[in-house]
mmCIF file of C-alpha atoms in Angstrom:
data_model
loop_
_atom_site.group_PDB
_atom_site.id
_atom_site.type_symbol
_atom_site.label_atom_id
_atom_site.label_comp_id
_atom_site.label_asym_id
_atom_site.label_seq_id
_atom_site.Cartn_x
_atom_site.Cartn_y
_atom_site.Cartn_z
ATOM 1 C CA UNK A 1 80.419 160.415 100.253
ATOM 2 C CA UNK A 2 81.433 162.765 98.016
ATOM 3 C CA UNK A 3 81.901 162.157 94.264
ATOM 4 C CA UNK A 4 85.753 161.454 93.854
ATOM 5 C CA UNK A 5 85.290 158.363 96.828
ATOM 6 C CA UNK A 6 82.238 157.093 94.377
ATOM 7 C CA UNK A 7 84.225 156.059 90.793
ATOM 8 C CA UNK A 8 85.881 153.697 92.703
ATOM 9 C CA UNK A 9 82.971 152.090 94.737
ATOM 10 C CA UNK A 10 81.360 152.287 91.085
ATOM 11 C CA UNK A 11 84.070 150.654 88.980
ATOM 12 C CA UNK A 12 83.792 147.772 91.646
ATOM 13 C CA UNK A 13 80.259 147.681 91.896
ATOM 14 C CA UNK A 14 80.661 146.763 87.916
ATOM 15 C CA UNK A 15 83.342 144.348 87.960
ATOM 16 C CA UNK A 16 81.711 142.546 90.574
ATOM 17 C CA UNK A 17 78.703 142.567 88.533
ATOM 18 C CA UNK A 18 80.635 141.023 85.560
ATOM 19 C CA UNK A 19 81.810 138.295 87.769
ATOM 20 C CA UNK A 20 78.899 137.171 89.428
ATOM 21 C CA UNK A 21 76.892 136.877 86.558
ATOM 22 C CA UNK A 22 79.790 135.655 84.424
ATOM 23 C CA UNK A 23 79.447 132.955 87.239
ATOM 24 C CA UNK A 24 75.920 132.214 87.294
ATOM 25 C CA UNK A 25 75.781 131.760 83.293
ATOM 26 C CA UNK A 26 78.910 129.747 82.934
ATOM 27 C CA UNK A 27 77.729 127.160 85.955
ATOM 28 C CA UNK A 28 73.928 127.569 84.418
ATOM 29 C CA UNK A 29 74.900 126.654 80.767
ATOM 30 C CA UNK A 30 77.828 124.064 81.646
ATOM 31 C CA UNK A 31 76.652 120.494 80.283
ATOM 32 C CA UNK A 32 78.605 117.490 79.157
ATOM 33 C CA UNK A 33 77.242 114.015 78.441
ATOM 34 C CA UNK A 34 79.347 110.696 78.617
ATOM 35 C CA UNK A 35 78.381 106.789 77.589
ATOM 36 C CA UNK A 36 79.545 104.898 79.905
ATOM 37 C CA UNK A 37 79.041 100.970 79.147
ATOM 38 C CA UNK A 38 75.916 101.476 77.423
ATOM 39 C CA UNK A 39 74.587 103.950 80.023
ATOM 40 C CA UNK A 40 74.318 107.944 78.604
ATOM 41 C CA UNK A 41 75.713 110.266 81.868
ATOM 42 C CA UNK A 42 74.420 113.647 81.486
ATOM 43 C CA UNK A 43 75.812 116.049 83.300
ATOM 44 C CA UNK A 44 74.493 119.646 84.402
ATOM 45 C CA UNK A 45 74.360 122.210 87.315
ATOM 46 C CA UNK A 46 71.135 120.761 88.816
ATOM 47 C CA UNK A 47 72.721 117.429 89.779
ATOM 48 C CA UNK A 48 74.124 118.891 92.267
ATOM 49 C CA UNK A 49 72.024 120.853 94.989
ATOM 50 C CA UNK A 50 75.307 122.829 95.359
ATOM 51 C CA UNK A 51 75.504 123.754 92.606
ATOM 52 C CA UNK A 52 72.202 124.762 92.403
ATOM 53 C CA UNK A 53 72.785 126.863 95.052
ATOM 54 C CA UNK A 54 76.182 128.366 93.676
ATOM 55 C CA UNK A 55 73.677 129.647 90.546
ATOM 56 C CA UNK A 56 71.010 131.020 92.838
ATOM 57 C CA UNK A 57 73.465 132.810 94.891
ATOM 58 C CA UNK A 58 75.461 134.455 92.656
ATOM 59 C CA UNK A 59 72.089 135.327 90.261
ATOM 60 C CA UNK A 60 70.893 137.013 93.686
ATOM 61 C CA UNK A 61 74.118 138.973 93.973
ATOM 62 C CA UNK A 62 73.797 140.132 90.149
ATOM 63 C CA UNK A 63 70.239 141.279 90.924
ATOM 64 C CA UNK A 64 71.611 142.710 94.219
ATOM 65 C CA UNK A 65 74.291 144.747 92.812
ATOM 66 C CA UNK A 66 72.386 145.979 90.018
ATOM 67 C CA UNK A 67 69.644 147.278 92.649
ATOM 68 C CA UNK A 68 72.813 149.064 94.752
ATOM 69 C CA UNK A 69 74.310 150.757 91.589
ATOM 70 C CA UNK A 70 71.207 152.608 90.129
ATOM 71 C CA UNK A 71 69.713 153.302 93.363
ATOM 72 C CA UNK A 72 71.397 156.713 94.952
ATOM 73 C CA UNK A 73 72.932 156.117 98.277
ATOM 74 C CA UNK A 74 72.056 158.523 101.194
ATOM 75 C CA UNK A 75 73.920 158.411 103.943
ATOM 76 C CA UNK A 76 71.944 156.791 106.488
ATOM 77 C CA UNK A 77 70.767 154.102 104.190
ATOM 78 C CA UNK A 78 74.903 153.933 103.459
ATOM 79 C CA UNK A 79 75.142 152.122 106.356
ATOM 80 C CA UNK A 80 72.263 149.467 106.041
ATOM 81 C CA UNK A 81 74.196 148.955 102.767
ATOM 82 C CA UNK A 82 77.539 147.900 104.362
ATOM 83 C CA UNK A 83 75.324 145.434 106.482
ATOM 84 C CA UNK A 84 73.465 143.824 103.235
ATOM 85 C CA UNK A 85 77.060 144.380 101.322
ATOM 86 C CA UNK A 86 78.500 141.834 104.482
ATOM 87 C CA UNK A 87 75.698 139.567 103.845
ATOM 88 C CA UNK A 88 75.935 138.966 100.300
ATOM 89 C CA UNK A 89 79.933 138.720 100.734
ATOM 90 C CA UNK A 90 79.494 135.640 103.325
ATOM 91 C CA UNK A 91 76.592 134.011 100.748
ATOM 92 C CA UNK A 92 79.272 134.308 97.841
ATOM 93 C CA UNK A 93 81.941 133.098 100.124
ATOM 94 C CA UNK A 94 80.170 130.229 100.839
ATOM 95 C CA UNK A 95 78.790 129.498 97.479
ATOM 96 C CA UNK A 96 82.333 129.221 96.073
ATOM 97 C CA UNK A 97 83.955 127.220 99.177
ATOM 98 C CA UNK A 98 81.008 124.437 99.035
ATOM 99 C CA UNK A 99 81.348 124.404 95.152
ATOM 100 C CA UNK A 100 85.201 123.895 95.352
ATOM 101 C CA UNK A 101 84.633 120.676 97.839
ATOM 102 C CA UNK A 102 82.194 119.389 95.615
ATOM 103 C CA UNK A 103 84.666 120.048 92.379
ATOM 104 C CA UNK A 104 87.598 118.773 94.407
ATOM 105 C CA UNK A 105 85.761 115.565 94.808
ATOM 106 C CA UNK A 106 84.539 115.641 91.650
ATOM 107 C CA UNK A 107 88.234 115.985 90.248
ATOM 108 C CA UNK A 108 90.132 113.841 92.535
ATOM 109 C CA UNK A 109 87.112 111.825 94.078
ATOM 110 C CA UNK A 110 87.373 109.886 97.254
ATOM 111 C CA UNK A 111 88.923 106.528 97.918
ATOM 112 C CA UNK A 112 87.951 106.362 101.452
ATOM 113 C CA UNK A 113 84.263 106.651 100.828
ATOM 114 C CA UNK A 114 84.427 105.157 97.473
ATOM 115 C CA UNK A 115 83.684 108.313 95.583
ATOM 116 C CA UNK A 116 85.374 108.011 91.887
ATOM 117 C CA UNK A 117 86.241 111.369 90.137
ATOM 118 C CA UNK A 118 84.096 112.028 87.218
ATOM 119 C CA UNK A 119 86.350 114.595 85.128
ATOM 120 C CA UNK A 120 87.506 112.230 83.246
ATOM 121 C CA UNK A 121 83.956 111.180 81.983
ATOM 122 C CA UNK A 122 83.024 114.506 81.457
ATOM 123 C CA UNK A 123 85.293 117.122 81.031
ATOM 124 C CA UNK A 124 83.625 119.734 79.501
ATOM 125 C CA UNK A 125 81.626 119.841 82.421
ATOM 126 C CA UNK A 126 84.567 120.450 84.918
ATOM 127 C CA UNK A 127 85.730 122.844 82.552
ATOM 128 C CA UNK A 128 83.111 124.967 82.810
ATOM 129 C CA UNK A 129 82.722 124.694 86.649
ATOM 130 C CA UNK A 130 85.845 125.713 87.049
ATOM 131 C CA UNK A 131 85.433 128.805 85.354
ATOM 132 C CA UNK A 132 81.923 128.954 87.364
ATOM 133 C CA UNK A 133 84.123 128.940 90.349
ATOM 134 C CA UNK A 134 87.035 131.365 89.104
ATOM 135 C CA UNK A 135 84.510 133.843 88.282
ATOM 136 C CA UNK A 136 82.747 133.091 91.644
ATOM 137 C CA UNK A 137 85.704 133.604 93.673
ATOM 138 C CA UNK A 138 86.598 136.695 91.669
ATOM 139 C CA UNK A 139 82.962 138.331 92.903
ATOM 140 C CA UNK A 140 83.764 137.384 96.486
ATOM 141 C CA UNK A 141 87.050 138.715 96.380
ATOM 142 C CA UNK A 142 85.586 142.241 95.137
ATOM 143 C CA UNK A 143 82.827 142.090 97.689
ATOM 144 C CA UNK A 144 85.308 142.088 100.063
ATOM 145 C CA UNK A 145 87.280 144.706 98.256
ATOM 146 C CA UNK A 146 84.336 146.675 98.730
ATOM 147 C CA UNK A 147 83.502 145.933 102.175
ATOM 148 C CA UNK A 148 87.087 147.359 102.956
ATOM 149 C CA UNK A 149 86.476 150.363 100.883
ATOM 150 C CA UNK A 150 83.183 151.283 102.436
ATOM 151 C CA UNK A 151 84.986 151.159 106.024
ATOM 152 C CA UNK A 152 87.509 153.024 104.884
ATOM 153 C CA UNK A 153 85.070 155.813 103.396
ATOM 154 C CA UNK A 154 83.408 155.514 106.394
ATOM 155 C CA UNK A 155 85.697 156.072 109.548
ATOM 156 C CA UNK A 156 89.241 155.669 107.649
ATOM 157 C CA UNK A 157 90.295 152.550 108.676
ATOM 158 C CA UNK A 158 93.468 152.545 106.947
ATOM 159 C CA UNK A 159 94.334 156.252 107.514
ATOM 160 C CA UNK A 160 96.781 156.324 110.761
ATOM 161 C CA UNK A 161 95.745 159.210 113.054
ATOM 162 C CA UNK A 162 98.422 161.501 114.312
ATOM 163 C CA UNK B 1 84.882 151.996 123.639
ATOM 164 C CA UNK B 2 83.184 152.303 127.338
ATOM 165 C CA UNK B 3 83.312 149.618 129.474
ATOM 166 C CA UNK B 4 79.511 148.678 129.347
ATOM 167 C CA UNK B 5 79.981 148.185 125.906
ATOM 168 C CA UNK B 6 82.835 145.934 126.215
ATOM 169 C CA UNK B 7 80.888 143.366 128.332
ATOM 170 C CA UNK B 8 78.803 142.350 125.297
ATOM 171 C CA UNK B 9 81.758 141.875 122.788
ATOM 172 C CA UNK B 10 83.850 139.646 126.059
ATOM 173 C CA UNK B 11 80.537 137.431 126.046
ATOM 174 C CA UNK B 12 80.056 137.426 122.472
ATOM 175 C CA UNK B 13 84.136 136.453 122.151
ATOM 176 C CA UNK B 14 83.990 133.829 124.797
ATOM 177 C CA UNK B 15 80.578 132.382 123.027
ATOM 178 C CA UNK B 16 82.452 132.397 119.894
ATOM 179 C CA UNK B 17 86.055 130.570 121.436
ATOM 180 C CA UNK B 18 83.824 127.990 123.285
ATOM 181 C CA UNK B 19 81.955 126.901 119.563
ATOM 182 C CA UNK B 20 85.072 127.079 117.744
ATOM 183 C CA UNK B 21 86.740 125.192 119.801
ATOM 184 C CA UNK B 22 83.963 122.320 119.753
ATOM 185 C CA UNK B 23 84.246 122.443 116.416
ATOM 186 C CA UNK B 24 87.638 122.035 115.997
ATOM 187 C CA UNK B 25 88.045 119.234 118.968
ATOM 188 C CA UNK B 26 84.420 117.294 117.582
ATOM 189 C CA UNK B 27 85.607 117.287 113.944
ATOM 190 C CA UNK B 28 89.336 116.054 114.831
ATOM 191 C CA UNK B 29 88.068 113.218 117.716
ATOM 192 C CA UNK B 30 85.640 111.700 114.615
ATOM 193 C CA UNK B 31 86.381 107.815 114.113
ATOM 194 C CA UNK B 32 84.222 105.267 113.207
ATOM 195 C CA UNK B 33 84.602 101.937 111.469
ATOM 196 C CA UNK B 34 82.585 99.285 109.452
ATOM 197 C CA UNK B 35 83.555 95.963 107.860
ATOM 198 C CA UNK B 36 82.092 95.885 104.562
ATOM 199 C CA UNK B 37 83.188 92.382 102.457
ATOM 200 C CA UNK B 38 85.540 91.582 105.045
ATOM 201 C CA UNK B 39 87.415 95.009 104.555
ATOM 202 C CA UNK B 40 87.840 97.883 107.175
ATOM 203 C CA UNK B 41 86.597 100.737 106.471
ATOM 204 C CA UNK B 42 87.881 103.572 109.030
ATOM 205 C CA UNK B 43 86.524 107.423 108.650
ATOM 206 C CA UNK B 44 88.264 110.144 110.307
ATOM 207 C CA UNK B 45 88.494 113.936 109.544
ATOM 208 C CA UNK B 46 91.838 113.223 107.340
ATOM 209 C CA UNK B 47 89.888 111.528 104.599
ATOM 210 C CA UNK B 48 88.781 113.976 103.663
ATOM 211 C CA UNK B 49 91.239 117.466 102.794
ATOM 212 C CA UNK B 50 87.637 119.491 103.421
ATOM 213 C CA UNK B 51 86.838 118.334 106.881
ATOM 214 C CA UNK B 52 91.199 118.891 107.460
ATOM 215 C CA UNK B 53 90.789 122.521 106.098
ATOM 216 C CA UNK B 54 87.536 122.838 108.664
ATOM 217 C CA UNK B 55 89.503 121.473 111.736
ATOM 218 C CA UNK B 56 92.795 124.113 110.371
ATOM 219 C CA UNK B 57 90.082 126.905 110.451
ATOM 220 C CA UNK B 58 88.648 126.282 113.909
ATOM 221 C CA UNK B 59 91.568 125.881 115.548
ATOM 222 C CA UNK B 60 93.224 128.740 113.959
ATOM 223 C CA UNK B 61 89.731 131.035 114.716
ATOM 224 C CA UNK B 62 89.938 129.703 118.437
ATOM 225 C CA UNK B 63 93.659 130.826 118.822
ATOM 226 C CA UNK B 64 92.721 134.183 117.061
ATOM 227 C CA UNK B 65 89.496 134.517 119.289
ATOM 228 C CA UNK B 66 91.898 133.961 122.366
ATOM 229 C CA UNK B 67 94.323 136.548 121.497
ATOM 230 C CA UNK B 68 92.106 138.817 120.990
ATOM 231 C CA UNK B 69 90.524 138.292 124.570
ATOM 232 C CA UNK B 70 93.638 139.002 126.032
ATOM 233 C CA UNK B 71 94.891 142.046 124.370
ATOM 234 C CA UNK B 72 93.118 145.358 124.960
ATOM 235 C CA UNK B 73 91.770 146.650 122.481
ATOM 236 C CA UNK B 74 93.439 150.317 121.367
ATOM 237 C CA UNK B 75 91.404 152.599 119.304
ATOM 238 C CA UNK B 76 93.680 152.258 116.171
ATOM 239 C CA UNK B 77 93.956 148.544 116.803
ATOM 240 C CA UNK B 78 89.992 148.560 116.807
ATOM 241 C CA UNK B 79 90.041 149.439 113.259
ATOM 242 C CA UNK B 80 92.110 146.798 112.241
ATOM 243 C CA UNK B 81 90.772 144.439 114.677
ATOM 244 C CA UNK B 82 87.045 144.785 112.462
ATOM 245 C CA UNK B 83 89.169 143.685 108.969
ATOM 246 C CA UNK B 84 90.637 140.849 111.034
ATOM 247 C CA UNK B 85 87.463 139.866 112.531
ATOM 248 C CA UNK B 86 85.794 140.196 108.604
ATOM 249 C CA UNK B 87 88.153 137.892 107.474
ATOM 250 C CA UNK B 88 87.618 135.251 110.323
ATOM 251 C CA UNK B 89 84.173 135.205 109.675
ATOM 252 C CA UNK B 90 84.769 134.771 105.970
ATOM 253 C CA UNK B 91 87.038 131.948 106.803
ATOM 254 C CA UNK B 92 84.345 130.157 109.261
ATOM 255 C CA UNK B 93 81.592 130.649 106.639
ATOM 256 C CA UNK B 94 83.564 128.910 104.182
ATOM 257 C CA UNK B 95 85.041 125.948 106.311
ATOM 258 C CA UNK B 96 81.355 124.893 107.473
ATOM 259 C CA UNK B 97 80.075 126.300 103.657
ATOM 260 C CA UNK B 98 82.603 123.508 102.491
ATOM 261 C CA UNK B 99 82.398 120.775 105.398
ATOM 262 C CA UNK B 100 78.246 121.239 104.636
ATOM 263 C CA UNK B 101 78.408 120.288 100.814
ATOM 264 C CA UNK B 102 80.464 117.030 101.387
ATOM 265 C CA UNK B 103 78.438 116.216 104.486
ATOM 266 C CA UNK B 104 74.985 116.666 102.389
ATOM 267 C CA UNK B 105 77.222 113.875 99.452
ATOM 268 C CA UNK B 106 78.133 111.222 102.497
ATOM 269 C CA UNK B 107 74.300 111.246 103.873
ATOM 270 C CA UNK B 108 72.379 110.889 100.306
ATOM 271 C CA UNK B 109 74.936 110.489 98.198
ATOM 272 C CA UNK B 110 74.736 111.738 94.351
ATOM 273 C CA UNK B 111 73.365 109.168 92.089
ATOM 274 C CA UNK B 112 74.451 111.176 89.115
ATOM 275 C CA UNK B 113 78.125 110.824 89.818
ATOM 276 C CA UNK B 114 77.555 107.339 91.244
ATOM 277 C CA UNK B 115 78.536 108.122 94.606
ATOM 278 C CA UNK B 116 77.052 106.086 97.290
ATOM 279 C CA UNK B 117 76.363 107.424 100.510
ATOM 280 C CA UNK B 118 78.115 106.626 103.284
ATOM 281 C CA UNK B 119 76.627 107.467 106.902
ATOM 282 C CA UNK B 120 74.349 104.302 106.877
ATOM 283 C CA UNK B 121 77.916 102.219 106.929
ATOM 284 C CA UNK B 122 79.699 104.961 109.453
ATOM 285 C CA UNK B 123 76.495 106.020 111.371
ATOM 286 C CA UNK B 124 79.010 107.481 114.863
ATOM 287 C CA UNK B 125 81.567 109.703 111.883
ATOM 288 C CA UNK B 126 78.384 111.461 110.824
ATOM 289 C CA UNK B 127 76.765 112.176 113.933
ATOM 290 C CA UNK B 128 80.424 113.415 114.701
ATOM 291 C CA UNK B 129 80.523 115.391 111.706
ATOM 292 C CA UNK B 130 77.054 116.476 111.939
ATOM 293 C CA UNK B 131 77.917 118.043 115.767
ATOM 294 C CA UNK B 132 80.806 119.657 114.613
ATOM 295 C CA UNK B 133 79.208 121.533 111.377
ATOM 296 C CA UNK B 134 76.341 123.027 114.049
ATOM 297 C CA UNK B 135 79.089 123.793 116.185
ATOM 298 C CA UNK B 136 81.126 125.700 113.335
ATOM 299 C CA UNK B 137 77.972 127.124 112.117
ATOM 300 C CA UNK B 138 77.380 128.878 115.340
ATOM 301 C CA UNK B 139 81.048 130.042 115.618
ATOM 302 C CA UNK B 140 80.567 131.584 112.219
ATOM 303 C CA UNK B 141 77.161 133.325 113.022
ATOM 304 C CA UNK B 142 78.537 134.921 116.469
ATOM 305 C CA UNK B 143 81.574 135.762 114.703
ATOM 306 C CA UNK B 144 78.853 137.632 112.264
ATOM 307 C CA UNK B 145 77.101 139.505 115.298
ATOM 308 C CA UNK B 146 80.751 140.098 116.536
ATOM 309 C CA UNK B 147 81.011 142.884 113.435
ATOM 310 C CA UNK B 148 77.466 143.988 113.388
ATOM 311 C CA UNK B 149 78.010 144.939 116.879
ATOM 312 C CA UNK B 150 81.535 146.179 116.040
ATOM 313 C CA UNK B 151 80.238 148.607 113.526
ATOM 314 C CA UNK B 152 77.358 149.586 116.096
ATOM 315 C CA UNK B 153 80.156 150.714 118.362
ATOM 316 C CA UNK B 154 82.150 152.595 115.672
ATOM 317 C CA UNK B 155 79.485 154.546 113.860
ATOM 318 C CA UNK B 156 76.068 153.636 115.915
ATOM 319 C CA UNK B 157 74.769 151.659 112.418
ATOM 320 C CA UNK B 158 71.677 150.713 114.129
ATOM 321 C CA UNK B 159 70.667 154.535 115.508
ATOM 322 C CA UNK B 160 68.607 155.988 113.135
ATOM 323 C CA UNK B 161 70.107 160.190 113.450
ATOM 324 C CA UNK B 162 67.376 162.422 113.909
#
């Protein structure tokens, strides 16, 4: 790869850094509490084991990308890296998409199963998970960004042979 | 591509077809009901807008899976073929990603939100959920193997060059 294909793979490599960890702060720090008939409702990321898992997976990716970015790619460990680059992708993916059916419920909750929404109790809390979950989705979407770059450095996918 | 290393990818595509489509039928054939204080209670797949988006998904990977079976595969098309595949797989990860975190609320509920769950009162709808997330789950990991092996066969990722 030669130098003028890496400032973009770079600048990406950053943003996505800036999201995920923008992600993994804003769901790790969001709190709200709420009295409800007497009762205090506190509410935080480890109520949830999904969200739990939307902090650990995005911390991972932080710690992942910072790993890729100072660490020199040769080419034959280049292509390990599109395989671990895949993997982290479909763990942010998922991270996000179980987060958002968890928020959904927790916005408009559930009348068939009985499941009331608790935004209105505590909104700061669904505040900050949806930021969580903007800044989530934002990391994903680079991932994938730079999945498609990496192919494309790789064996020009997008380059039409003649 | 050769055609010894086509037979893989046709078993890997009919493996993949055959647990999307479970998925898709399972999900979208779950009913159950229970009488609780003399009121019916039905569950089905549309209570719920993630287990809708996971029966939209598997039906639209099975249809996608089935196209692809039946047109040959050109060498430009392969290229594009991978990005398609990518985002299938991104798609399946985050349908059973999704279907998973509101599965994991009906079985033991979240006593921090206050809400109850609710397989012990529709025992059959989670066993039918349940069969359709393993289902999905294994769609979404031989959809995975589906691009490892797709990158093996465009740039030999797992041949270490000498």
């Amino acid at each position: 790869m030669g130098f003028a294909q890496r400032i973009p793979m770079c600048l990406l490599r950053i943003l996505a850094l800036g999201a995920a960890v923008t992600a993994a702060v804003v769901m790790f720090t969001s709190h709200d509490t709420a009295q409800v008939l007497n009762m205090t409702f506190e509410a935080k990321y480890t109520n949830s084991p999904t969200f739990k898992y939307f902090v650990i997976i995005n911390a991972a990716a932080s710690v992942y990308t910072l790993i890729v970015f100072f660490c020199p790619a040769k080419n034959t460990l280049g292509r390990f890296l599109l395989v671990s680059d895949l993997i982290v992708t479909l763990l942010l993916d998922s991270s996000v998409s179980a987060c958002l059916a968890i928020g959904q419920v927790g916005k408009n909750g559930n009348e068939h199963a009985g499941w009331l929404p608790i935004c209105n109790q505590v909104p700061k809390f669904c505040d900050r998970v949806t930021g969580a979950l903007i800044a989530g989705f934002v990391a994903s979407i680079i991932y994938f960004i730079i999945i498609l770059l990496s192919l494309h450095n790789v064996f020009n996918i997008f380059t039409i042979k003649a």
